[in-house]
Amino acid sequence: MYDELIAALDAERVLQTPLALHVYGRDAGVYRGQPAVVVLPETTAEVVRVVEIANRHEVPVVARGAGTGLAAGAVATEGGIVLVTTKMNRIEEIDPDNRTALVGPGVINLDLSKAAEPYALHFAPDPSSQAACTIGGNVANNSGGPHCLAEGSTVNHVLALEVVLADGSVAMVGSAAPDPIGLDLRGLLVGSEGTLAIVTKILVRLLPNPPDVRTLLCSFDSIADAAATVSGIIAAGIVPAALEMMDQAITRAVENWLHAGLPTDATAILLAEVVGDTAAVEAEAKVMAEVAHAHHARDVRMAADDSERALLWKGRKAAFGAVAQAAPNYYLHDTVVPRTRLVETMAKVYEIGARHELQMLNVFHAGDGNLHPLMVFDASVPGMTEKVQQAADELVAACVAVGGVLSGEHGIGREKRDLMPLMFSATDLDAQARIKETFDPHNRFNPGKVLPTGARCFDLGASVPPGAWV
Amino acid sequence: MSIRAARTEVASRALLGEGVETLHPSSIDEMAETLAEATAKKRHTLIWGGGTHQGIGYRVDPDLVIFTDHLARVIDWEPDDLTVVVEGGVKIADLEALLATRGQTAVLPEDPGGGTVGGMMAAGVSGFRRARYGPTRDRILEVQAVTGDGRIVKGGGRVVKNVTGYDLPRVVVGSFGSLGVIVSCCLKLWPTPRSTATLTIEPGRLVDVHRPLAVLSDRSSTKIYLGGTEAEVGNQVTRLGGETQNELVWPAVPYRTWAFSLRVPPQTAAGLIAGMPADADFIHQVGIGEITIAAPSSDGMAMLRSKAEAVGGALIVTRAADDGFDPWGTPPPTLDLQRKLIAAFDPQRVINPGRLPGRI
């Protein structure tokens, strides 16, 4: 197979060294894969050849962007070929009139917005990892980010996809025209985590940069007051561009590291941003400040200028980097609950942390109800890994119990696949399995992800393999 | 198997033809039973919500018509979560009236007639306000559908952000029942703007408008629909000028013997409109690329269709006198995959058989 791959690409883009297999055998999470070989195609034709070779040798193909995912969606847990898209990183066209861009899957999220900047346009999804993550990865996981509250997740911004199907054929789905006729396969492909097809080109929608922006930093003595402010802002008829909450533990970690000017004595802080017409954002910022004060905010501060605003956002987006100082290992979760269940869910999160004697840090997309509880720990302490695993399972169960879902933006991957029966019946999962089977009858693409093996293999203990933390 | 669903004589029997059975399932289980039996007997089944989109697609000659009018309950409305869960047979007008009592909207089509939520989703249509809030498919959070062979399948979740398995709600939109009858769904809601305005300006005038609810153009004028805070709306009204009404005055959808939906990349729309038959009326959703056309005949539409398809778009018939003009045009290139996918949900192909592009 190695020789065939070299003939199909070239020797420099077919990697089999122990280092390459190690680096490309993992993502930013805890799972480790065992790829047989790593390939870095540059064109759609090369992807086709790789898929054809994989078919001949009956081995899996696992597509991988930058590997910033946390759910092992790009980890070759069942071996085979890891197909890295980072060399398919051309921005082929930016069309300012139609407000679209045609990009390769390996284009880095932030690079696209930078390239669109001269036209006063931007790509709306802005995951915290946007300086590293690829748009192909965003498509695979239907990634969000702080600003998807008003503008939606990746799926809302994908107009068309060129994909390589399991039989090696190339298909184009969607176009720049609205409402394609027939089934809208784009919707299935976005968020399918590389299990249905390999995306080779993406036509995305770009949004005009807003004329003006106001960013408020509100601090509170309780999570409940901050959460009530979130609901109050929405109830006042405002859907902010972003509405982010950070608790005291994470704020202190960020401040120690970055000095972003976040108040470390508040129990919770809320970062609220409105964009639009100058008169509009001023009026909305005023209403949001009033709502915050009505819910006992101890302080409401407006970013004075772009640099202060940038610093506040840097503090928010760097939060996960900042936790490294708290403990050597961390485990980050991603669940969504209905916004009205935020307060009780947060209480439950802290209760689970306290019961397992684990420090819980929280920074999350409050406007969406998208939680990111973060547990920090030292995996070298005996029994700690099991404890974290137990707490994580309890967390997910608690979120689903109040009507929540397993993942808001990180995906299911390998990490949560066995938790799917918490949300879906055997019939529901069977329908999903039929979709997979239709696209990929030989289970070639990213096997062992998203859907539990067998119809009903619900096994909480299998969600995180023991010893995977080091 | 006994079907408990009420059996009724249909008033429009002449329309449906002799020997067509009609059923009104009043629960999801009844719907499942009905469709399982339809599959067992291979009965061609037409699903009827409000009947407002029955003009789209190839004609179905049904043995059975299933009405969704007895599946019309609002199941759960959480104003603070901005979500509502309704059954598929709920009328759009009824739902919007209910939501308005708490200052919310599901941003459903503005002129729905007797249309239902399930029908609108199955037909994949959106209202004018998609310019601000996105198309219907962006606002369906969870769906429960009964497949052609009677399975009750759920996808998505009742939260505004979700990536948990394949996005069934999104692919069900526009599927014309081929993946299942939409028996319930969870819709994302938005607060109704505090202040609104409709500005009328001369057609063709270029304006820089920020986050309009819609911009609609016809032969005589362009209307800009604004919504938001008083400051946002008032400021833009002052800046843009034009004749102003302090409310949203939506146009009536033009009604003629023939109706079409032209869907093209937004910047190509003006050029295509220039080539439209002179006797056709239209509403152009500027910036979206959807043009609703009403015309006395299909003359000139084949030419318009070929131009639309050349830029990646489509021209579909939404209401027609049957004269052989194809309702869809060139089917999408993934037809084989679509056929297989539909077979996984409706193996005997009983729901709206042959209605979709490619006569799937």
PDB file of C-alpha atoms in Angstrom, chain B residues 99-187:
ATOM      1  CA  LEU B  99     -46.105  33.441  19.529  1.00  0.00           C
ATOM      2  CA  ALA B 100     -46.931  37.121  18.972  1.00  0.00           C
ATOM      3  CA  THR B 101     -48.771  37.179  22.302  1.00  0.00           C
ATOM      4  CA  ARG B 102     -45.339  37.054  23.951  1.00  0.00           C
ATOM      5  CA  GLY B 103     -43.532  39.186  21.382  1.00  0.00           C
ATOM      6  CA  GLN B 104     -41.897  36.276  19.570  1.00  0.00           C
ATOM      7  CA  THR B 105     -41.855  34.882  16.051  1.00  0.00           C
ATOM      8  CA  ALA B 106     -40.739  31.675  14.342  1.00  0.00           C
ATOM      9  CA  VAL B 107     -40.030  33.767  11.216  1.00  0.00           C
ATOM     10  CA  LEU B 108     -42.330  31.594   9.115  1.00  0.00           C
ATOM     11  CA  PRO B 109     -43.643  32.755   5.712  1.00  0.00           C
ATOM     12  CA  GLU B 110     -45.490  36.081   5.959  1.00  0.00           C
ATOM     13  CA  ASP B 111     -48.335  35.105   3.622  1.00  0.00           C
ATOM     14  CA  PRO B 112     -48.880  31.444   4.538  1.00  0.00           C
ATOM     15  CA  GLY B 113     -52.507  31.009   3.522  1.00  0.00           C
ATOM     16  CA  GLY B 114     -53.658  27.782   5.160  1.00  0.00           C
ATOM     17  CA  GLY B 115     -50.145  26.366   5.155  1.00  0.00           C
ATOM     18  CA  THR B 116     -48.854  24.184   7.976  1.00  0.00           C
ATOM     19  CA  VAL B 117     -45.488  24.062   9.687  1.00  0.00           C
ATOM     20  CA  GLY B 118     -44.887  20.497   8.481  1.00  0.00           C
ATOM     21  CA  GLY B 119     -45.843  21.334   4.920  1.00  0.00           C
ATOM     22  CA  MET B 120     -43.614  24.374   4.815  1.00  0.00           C
ATOM     23  CA  MET B 121     -40.693  22.292   6.078  1.00  0.00           C
ATOM     24  CA  ALA B 122     -41.363  19.411   3.702  1.00  0.00           C
ATOM     25  CA  ALA B 123     -41.527  21.848   0.791  1.00  0.00           C
ATOM     26  CA  GLY B 124     -38.416  23.670   2.020  1.00  0.00           C
ATOM     27  CA  VAL B 125     -39.882  27.136   1.636  1.00  0.00           C
ATOM     28  CA  SER B 126     -38.892  30.195   3.650  1.00  0.00           C
ATOM     29  CA  GLY B 127     -40.387  33.585   4.290  1.00  0.00           C
ATOM     30  CA  PHE B 128     -39.033  36.934   3.166  1.00  0.00           C
ATOM     31  CA  ARG B 129     -37.324  37.576   6.493  1.00  0.00           C
ATOM     32  CA  ARG B 130     -34.702  34.956   5.697  1.00  0.00           C
ATOM     33  CA  ALA B 131     -32.489  37.899   4.743  1.00  0.00           C
ATOM     34  CA  ARG B 132     -32.137  38.569   8.465  1.00  0.00           C
ATOM     35  CA  TYR B 133     -32.856  35.242  10.158  1.00  0.00           C
ATOM     36  CA  GLY B 134     -31.758  32.663   7.586  1.00  0.00           C
ATOM     37  CA  PRO B 135     -33.814  30.127   5.669  1.00  0.00           C
ATOM     38  CA  THR B 136     -36.222  27.670   7.290  1.00  0.00           C
ATOM     39  CA  ARG B 137     -33.592  24.940   7.311  1.00  0.00           C
ATOM     40  CA  ASP B 138     -31.449  27.053   9.655  1.00  0.00           C
ATOM     41  CA  ARG B 139     -34.213  27.252  12.235  1.00  0.00           C
ATOM     42  CA  ILE B 140     -35.341  23.637  12.721  1.00  0.00           C
ATOM     43  CA  LEU B 141     -33.685  22.301  15.856  1.00  0.00           C
ATOM     44  CA  GLU B 142     -35.314  18.920  16.240  1.00  0.00           C
ATOM     45  CA  VAL B 143     -37.576  16.824  14.069  1.00  0.00           C
ATOM     46  CA  GLN B 144     -39.657  13.732  14.613  1.00  0.00           C
ATOM     47  CA  ALA B 145     -40.665  12.019  11.396  1.00  0.00           C
ATOM     48  CA  VAL B 146     -42.527   8.852  10.540  1.00  0.00           C
ATOM     49  CA  THR B 147     -40.738   7.010   7.762  1.00  0.00           C
ATOM     50  CA  GLY B 148     -42.479   5.407   4.813  1.00  0.00           C
ATOM     51  CA  ASP B 149     -42.277   2.030   6.529  1.00  0.00           C
ATOM     52  CA  GLY B 150     -43.725   3.376   9.770  1.00  0.00           C
ATOM     53  CA  ARG B 151     -40.666   3.968  11.958  1.00  0.00           C
ATOM     54  CA  ILE B 152     -40.753   6.953  14.317  1.00  0.00           C
ATOM     55  CA  VAL B 153     -37.381   8.637  13.960  1.00  0.00           C
ATOM     56  CA  LYS B 154     -36.073  11.649  15.858  1.00  0.00           C
ATOM     57  CA  GLY B 155     -33.077  13.790  15.009  1.00  0.00           C
ATOM     58  CA  GLY B 156     -31.522  16.947  16.457  1.00  0.00           C
ATOM     59  CA  GLY B 157     -32.348  18.329  19.898  1.00  0.00           C
ATOM     60  CA  ARG B 158     -34.279  21.122  21.620  1.00  0.00           C
ATOM     61  CA  VAL B 159     -31.316  23.442  21.973  1.00  0.00           C
ATOM     62  CA  VAL B 160     -30.084  26.173  19.670  1.00  0.00           C
ATOM     63  CA  LYS B 161     -26.667  24.641  19.009  1.00  0.00           C
ATOM     64  CA  ASN B 162     -26.078  20.997  18.422  1.00  0.00           C
ATOM     65  CA  VAL B 163     -23.754  18.576  16.726  1.00  0.00           C
ATOM     66  CA  THR B 164     -24.896  15.207  17.971  1.00  0.00           C
ATOM     67  CA  GLY B 165     -25.152  12.782  15.083  1.00  0.00           C
ATOM     68  CA  TYR B 166     -26.256  13.488  11.529  1.00  0.00           C
ATOM     69  CA  ASP B 167     -28.411  16.577  11.069  1.00  0.00           C
ATOM     70  CA  LEU B 168     -31.696  14.915  10.203  1.00  0.00           C
ATOM     71  CA  PRO B 169     -33.789  18.089  10.727  1.00  0.00           C
ATOM     72  CA  ARG B 170     -31.834  19.895   8.037  1.00  0.00           C
ATOM     73  CA  VAL B 171     -32.124  17.212   5.375  1.00  0.00           C
ATOM     74  CA  VAL B 172     -35.822  16.694   6.067  1.00  0.00           C
ATOM     75  CA  VAL B 173     -36.423  20.302   5.014  1.00  0.00           C
ATOM     76  CA  GLY B 174     -37.272  20.231   1.321  1.00  0.00           C
ATOM     77  CA  SER B 175     -37.506  16.414   1.195  1.00  0.00           C
ATOM     78  CA  PHE B 176     -41.263  16.339   0.418  1.00  0.00           C
ATOM     79  CA  GLY B 177     -41.880  13.543   2.891  1.00  0.00           C
ATOM     80  CA  SER B 178     -39.439  11.195   1.198  1.00  0.00           C
ATOM     81  CA  LEU B 179     -37.529  10.711   4.450  1.00  0.00           C
ATOM     82  CA  GLY B 180     -40.697  10.752   6.539  1.00  0.00           C
ATOM     83  CA  VAL B 181     -43.818  12.676   7.428  1.00  0.00           C
ATOM     84  CA  ILE B 182     -42.929  15.503   9.782  1.00  0.00           C
ATOM     85  CA  VAL B 183     -45.055  14.796  12.842  1.00  0.00           C
ATOM     86  CA  SER B 184     -43.361  17.224  15.211  1.00  0.00           C
ATOM     87  CA  CYS B 185     -40.516  19.687  15.234  1.00  0.00           C
ATOM     88  CA  CYS B 186     -38.749  22.151  17.484  1.00  0.00           C
ATOM     89  CA  LEU B 187     -38.362  25.621  16.005  1.00  0.00           C
TER      90      LEU B 187
END
